[in-house]
Coordinates of C-alpha atoms in Angstrom, one line a residue:
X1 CA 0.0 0.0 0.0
X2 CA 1.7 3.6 -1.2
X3 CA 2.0 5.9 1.6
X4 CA 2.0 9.3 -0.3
X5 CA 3.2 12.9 0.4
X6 CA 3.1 15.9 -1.0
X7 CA 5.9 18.4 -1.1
X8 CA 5.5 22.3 -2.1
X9 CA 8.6 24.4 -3.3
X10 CA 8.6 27.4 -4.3
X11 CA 12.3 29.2 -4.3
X12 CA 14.3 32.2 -4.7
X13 CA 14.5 31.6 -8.5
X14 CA 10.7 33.3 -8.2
X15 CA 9.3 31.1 -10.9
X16 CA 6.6 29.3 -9.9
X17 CA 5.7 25.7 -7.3
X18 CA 6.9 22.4 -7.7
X19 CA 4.9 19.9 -6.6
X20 CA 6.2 16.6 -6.0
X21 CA 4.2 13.6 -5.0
X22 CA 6.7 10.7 -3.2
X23 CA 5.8 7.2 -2.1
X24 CA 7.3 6.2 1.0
X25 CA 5.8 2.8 1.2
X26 CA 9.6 1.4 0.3
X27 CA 13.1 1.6 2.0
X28 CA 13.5 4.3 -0.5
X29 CA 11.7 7.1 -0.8
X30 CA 10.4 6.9 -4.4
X31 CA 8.7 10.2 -7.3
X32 CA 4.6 8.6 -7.7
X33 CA 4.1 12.1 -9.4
X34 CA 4.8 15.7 -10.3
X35 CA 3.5 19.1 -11.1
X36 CA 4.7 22.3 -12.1
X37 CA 2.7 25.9 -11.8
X38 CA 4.2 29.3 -12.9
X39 CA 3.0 32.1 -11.0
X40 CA 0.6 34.5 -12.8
X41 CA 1.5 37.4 -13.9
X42 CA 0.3 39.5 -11.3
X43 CA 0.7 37.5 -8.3
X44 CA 4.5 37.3 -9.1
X45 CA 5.0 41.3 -9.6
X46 CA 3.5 41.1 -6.3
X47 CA 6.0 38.5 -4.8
X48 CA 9.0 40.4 -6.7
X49 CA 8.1 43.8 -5.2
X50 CA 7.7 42.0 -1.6
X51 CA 11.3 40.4 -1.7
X52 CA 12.5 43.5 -2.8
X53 CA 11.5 45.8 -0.1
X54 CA 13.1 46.4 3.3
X55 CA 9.7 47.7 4.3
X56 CA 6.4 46.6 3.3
X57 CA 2.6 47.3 5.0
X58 CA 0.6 45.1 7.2
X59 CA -1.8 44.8 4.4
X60 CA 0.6 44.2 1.8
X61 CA 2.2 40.8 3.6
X62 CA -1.2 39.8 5.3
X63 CA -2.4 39.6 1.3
X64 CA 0.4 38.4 -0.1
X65 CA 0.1 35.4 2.6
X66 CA -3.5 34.7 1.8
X67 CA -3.0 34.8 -2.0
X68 CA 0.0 32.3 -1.9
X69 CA -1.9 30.2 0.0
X70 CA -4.9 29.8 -1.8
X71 CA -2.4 29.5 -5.0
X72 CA -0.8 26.2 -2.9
X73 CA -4.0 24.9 -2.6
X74 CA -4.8 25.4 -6.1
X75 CA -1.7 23.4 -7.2
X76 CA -2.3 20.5 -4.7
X77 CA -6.2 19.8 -6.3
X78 CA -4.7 20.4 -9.7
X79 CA -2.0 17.7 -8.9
X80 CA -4.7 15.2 -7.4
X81 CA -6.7 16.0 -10.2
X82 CA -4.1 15.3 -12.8
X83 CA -3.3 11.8 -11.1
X84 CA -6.9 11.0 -10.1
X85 CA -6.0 10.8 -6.4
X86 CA -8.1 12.3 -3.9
X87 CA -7.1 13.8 -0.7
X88 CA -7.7 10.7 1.7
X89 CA -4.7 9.2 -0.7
X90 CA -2.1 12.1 0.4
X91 CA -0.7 11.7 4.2
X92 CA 0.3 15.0 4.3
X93 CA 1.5 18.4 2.4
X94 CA 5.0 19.8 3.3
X95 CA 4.9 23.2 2.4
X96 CA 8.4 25.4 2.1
X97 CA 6.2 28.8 1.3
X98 CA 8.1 31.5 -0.2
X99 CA 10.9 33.5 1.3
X100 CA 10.2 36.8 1.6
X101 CA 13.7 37.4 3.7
X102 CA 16.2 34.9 5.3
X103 CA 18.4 37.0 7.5
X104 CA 20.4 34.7 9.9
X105 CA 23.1 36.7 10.8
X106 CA 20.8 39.9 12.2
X107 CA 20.3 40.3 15.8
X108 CA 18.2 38.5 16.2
X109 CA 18.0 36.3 13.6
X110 CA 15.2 35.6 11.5
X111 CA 14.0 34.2 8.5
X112 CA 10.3 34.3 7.1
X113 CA 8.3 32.4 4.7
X114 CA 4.5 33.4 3.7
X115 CA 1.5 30.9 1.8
X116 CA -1.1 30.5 4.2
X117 CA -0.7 26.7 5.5
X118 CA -4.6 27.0 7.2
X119 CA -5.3 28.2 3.7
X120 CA -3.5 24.8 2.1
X121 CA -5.5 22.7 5.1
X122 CA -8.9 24.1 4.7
X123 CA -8.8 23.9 0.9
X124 CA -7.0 20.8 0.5
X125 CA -8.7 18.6 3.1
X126 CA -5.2 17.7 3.8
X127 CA -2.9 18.0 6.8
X128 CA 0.0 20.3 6.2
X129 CA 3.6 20.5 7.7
X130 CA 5.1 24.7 7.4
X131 CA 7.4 26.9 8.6
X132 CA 10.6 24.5 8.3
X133 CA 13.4 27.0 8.5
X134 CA 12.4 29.1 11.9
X135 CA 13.2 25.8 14.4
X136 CA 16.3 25.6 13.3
X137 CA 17.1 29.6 13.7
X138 CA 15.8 28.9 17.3
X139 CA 18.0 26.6 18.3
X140 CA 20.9 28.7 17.2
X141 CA 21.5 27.5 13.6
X142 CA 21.0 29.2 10.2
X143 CA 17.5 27.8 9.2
X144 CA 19.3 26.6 5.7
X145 CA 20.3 24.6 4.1
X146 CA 17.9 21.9 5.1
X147 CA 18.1 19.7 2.4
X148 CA 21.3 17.5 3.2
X149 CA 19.5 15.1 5.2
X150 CA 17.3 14.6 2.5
X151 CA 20.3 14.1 0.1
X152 CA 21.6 11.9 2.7
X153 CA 18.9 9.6 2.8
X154 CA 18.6 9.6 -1.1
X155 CA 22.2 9.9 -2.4
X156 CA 24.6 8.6 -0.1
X157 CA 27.2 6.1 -0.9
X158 CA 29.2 3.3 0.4
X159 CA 31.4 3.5 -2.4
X160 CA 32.0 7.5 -3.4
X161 CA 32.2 10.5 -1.8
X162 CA 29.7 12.6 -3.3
X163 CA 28.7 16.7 -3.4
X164 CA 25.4 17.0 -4.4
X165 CA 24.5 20.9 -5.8
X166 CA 21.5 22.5 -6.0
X167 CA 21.5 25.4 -8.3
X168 CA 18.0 27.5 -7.9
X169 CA 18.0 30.9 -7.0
X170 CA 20.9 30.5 -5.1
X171 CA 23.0 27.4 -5.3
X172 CA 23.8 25.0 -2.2
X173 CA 25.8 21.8 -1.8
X174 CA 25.8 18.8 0.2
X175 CA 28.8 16.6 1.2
X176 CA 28.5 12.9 1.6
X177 CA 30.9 11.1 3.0
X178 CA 31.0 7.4 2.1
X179 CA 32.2 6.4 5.4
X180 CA 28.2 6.8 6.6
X181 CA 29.5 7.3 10.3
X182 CA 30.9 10.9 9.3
X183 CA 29.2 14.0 9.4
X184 CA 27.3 15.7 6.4
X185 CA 28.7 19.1 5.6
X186 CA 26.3 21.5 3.8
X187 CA 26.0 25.6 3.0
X188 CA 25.2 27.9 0.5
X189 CA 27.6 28.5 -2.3
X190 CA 26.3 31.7 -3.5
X191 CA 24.1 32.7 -6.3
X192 CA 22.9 30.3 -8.7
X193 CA 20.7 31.7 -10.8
X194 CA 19.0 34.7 -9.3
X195 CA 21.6 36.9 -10.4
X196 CA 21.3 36.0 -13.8
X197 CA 17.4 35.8 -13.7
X198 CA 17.1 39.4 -12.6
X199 CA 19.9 40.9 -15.0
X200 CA 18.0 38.8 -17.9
X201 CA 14.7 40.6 -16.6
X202 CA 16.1 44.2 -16.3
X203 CA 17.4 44.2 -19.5
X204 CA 16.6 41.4 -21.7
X205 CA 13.2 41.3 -21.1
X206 CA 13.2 37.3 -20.5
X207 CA 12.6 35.6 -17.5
X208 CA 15.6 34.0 -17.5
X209 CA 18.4 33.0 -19.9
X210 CA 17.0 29.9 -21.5
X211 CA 19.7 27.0 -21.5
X212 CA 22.3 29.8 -21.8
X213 CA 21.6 30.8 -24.4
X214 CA 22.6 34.2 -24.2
X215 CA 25.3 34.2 -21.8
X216 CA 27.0 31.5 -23.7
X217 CA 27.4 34.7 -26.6
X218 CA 29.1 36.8 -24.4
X219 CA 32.8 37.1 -22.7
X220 CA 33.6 37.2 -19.1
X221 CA 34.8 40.4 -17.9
X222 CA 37.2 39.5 -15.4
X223 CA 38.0 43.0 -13.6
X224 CA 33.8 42.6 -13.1
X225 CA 34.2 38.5 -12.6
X226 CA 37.3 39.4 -9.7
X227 CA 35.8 42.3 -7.8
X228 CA 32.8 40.0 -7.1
X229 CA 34.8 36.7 -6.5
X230 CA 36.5 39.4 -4.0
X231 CA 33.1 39.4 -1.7
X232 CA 33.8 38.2 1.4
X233 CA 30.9 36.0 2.1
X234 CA 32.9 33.4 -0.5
X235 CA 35.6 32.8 1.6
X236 CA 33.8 32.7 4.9
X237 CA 33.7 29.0 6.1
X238 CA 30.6 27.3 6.9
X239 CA 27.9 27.0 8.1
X240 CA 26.8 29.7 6.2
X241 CA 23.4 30.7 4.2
X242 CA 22.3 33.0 2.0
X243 CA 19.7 34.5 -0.4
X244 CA 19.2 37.0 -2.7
X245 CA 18.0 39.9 -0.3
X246 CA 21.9 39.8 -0.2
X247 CA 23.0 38.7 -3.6
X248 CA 20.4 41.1 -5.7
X249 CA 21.2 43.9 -8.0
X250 CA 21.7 46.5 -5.4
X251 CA 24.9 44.6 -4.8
X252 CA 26.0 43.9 -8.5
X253 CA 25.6 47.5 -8.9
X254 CA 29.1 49.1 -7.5
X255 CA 31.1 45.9 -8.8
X256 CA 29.7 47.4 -12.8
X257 CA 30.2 51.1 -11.9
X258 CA 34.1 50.2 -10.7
X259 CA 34.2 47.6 -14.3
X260 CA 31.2 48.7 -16.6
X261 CA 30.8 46.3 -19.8
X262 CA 28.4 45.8 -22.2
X263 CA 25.1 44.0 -21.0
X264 CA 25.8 40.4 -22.2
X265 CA 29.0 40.3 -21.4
X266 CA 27.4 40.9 -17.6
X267 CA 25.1 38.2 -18.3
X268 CA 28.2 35.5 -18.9
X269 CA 30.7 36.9 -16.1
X270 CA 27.1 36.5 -14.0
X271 CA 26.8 33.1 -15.1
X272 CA 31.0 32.8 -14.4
X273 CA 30.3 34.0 -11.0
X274 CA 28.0 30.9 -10.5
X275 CA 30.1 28.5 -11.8
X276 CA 33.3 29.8 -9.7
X277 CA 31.8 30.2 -6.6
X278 CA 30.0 26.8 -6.5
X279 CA 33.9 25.3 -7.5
X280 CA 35.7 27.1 -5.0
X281 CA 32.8 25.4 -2.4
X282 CA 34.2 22.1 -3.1
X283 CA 37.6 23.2 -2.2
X284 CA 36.4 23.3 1.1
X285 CA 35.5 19.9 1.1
X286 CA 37.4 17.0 2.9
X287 CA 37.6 15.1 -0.9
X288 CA 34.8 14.9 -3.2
X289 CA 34.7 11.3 -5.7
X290 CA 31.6 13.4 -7.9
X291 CA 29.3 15.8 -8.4
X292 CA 25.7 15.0 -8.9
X293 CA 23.8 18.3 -10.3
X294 CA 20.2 19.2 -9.4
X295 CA 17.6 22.1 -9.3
X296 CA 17.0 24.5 -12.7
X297 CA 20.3 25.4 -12.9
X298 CA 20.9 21.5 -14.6
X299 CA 19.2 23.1 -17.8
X300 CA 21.5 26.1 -18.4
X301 CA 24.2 24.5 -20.9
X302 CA 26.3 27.0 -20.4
X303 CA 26.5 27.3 -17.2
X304 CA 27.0 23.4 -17.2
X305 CA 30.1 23.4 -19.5
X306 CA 31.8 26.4 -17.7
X307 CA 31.1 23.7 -14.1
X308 CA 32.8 20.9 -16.4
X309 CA 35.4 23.1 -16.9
X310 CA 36.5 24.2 -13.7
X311 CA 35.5 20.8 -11.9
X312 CA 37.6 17.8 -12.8
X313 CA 35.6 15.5 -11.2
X314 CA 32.7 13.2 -12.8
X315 CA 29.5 15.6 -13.0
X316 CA 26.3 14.0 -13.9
X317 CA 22.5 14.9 -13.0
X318 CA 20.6 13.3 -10.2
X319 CA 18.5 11.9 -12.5
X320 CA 20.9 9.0 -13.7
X321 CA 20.7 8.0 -9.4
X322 CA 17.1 8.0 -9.6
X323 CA 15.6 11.5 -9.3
X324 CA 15.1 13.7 -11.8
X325 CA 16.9 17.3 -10.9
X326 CA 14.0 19.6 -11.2
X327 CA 11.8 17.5 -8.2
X328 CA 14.7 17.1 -5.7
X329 CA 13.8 20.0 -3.2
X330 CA 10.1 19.4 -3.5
X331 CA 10.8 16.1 -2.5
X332 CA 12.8 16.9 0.2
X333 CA 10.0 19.1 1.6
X334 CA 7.5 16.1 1.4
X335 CA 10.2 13.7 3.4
X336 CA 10.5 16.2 5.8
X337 CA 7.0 16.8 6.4
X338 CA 6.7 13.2 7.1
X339 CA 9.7 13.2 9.7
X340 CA 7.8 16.1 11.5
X341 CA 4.5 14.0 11.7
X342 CA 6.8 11.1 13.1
X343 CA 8.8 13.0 15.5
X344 CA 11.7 12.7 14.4
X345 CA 14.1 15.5 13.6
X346 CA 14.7 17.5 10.5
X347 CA 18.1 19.3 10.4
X348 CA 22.1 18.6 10.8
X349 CA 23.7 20.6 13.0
X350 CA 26.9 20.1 11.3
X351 CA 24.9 21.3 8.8
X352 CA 23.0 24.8 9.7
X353 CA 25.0 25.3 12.7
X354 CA 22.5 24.6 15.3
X355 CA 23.1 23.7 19.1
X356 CA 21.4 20.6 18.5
X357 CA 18.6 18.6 15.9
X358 CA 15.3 19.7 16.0
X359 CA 11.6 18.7 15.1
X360 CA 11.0 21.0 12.0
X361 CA 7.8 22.0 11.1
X362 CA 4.2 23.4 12.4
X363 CA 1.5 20.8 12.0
X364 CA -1.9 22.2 10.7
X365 CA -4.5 19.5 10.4
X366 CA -7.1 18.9 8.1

């Protein structure tokens, strides 16, 4: 008998929910189904202005809140629909909401996501598991990355040592060791693709650079490529998190007045800028076997050579060890929805920095 969750992501790269449904009926947790939903129009010029701001009203974030939610709950009964399940089928919904600011470092620290999960629940018919990240903050860690123990439970190895990156909005990575006794390592490289996304917005008038297209046209401009490489955050070791209320185009903005260049040749040193600082994480690693790739950052060609380039190590997608990149985080968000239900914890303190592991997760039920 399946024993189904449902996992909602919605990241920094701002373009829509994933939805993944996963089986857990076997050892291994295993993809039963899958659904994607870009945000309209609207309701994203709404989220982008929200995660742009230092300061927003009461009424704005109470809205935005509502409207996510609802737009969750949509997603979930056009996912049951599409597979003809029906709610008594799903366990329960793990819900990442959107990040509207992750600020870790502040005193104190904080880090908010909105989407309504009584919304989700009273819609769906289905319990839901929220508010992952704020736990860990409490118990002194940085509320991200929370993945790794998910990527431990999927992709770890006897035989390799692994690094497992996810490249969304900004790009993380996961160590494995294959001596299963040692401790997972795991932070935030820097951008992945926000960067690019909103440089390819602001002037470009695409949502994104599609495969690489463009960027792959252009030529780095290392004085530009340098005097970011040269932020500090880089070389800090971990734990460490980030996002792109940091790494946003209020912060590209003095690097290209010190080196201005034409606006593709931004585009690529952006897209360099990825590549190099997710490379110079896995310097920091004990000794990495491979590099398994996941998250929408797989899809950009470019961005993939210039990785093949700089990494001489075996680089392949998740998908070839049995999940396909785009679903990973979603997934993640379903497993640990169900380890919340279970009480059991969610996050590695070797990890986030936490004093110790904690239940993640608020339980609203149906």
């Amino acid at each position: 008998m399946k024993q189904l969750y449902i996992g909602i992501m919605s990241g920094t790269s701002l373009d829509g929910v994933d939805i993944a449904i996963v089986d857990f009926s076997n050892d291994k947790p295993s993809l039963f189904s899958s659904y994607y939903k870009p945000y309209p129009a609207v309701l994203l010029a709404d989220i982008t202005a929200v995660c742009g701001q230092t300061h927003i009203s009461y009424e704005a974030l109470g809205t935005l809140d509502a409207q996510l939610g609802k737009f969750y709950a949509q997603c979930v009964q056009d996912t049951l629909h599409s597979t003809s399940l029906s709610p008594h089928d799903i366990v329960a919904i793990g819900s990442h909401g959107q990040t509207i600011h992750h600020s870790p470092n502040s005193t104190p620290p904080f880090t908010l996501q909105i989407g309504d999960a009584n919304r989700i629940a009273e819609e769906t018919g289905i319990t839901v598991v929220a508010d992952f990240r704020r736990r860990d903050i409490a118990a002194g860690g940085q509320g991200a990355p929370l993945v790794p123990t998910f990527h431990q439970a999927i992709f770890q190895s006897a035989h390799d040592n692994q690094a497992i990156i996810n490249i969304g909005g900004i790009s993380n990575v996961s160590y494995l060791n294959k001596d299963q006794t040692d401790i997972i390592i795991g932070f935030d490289c820097g951008p992945g693709n926000t960067l690019m996304n909103q440089w390819c917005q602001q002037h470009f008038e695409r949502p994104y650079d599609h495969c690489g297209q463009l960027s792959k046209t252009g030529r780095i401009n290392t004085p530009l490529l340098n005097s970011m490489m040269d932020d500090p955050y880089f070389a800090r070791p971990y734990p460490k998190s980030t996002g792109p209320e940091y790494f946003n185009l209020n912060w590209l903005a003095p690097h290209i007045e010190r080196h201005p260049g034409s606006t593709i040749d931004t585009l690529t040193s952006l897209c360099e800028l990825t590549a190099q600082c997710i490379a110079k994480s896995l310097t920091q690693l004990p000794g990495v076997d491979n590099v398994l790739v996941c998250g929408g950052g797989v899809h950009n060609d470019y961005l993939m050579t210039r990785l093949r380039h700089l990494i001489e190590l075996p680089i392949d997608s998740t998908e070839a060890h049995g999940l396909h990149p785009d679903w990973v985080e979603a997934s993640a968000f379903a497993w640990l929805a169900k380890r919340a239900l279970e009480g059991k914890t969610g996050n590695l303190p070797s990890v986030t920095g936490a004093d110790k592991a904690v239940i993640l997760g608020s339980i609203y039920p149906a």
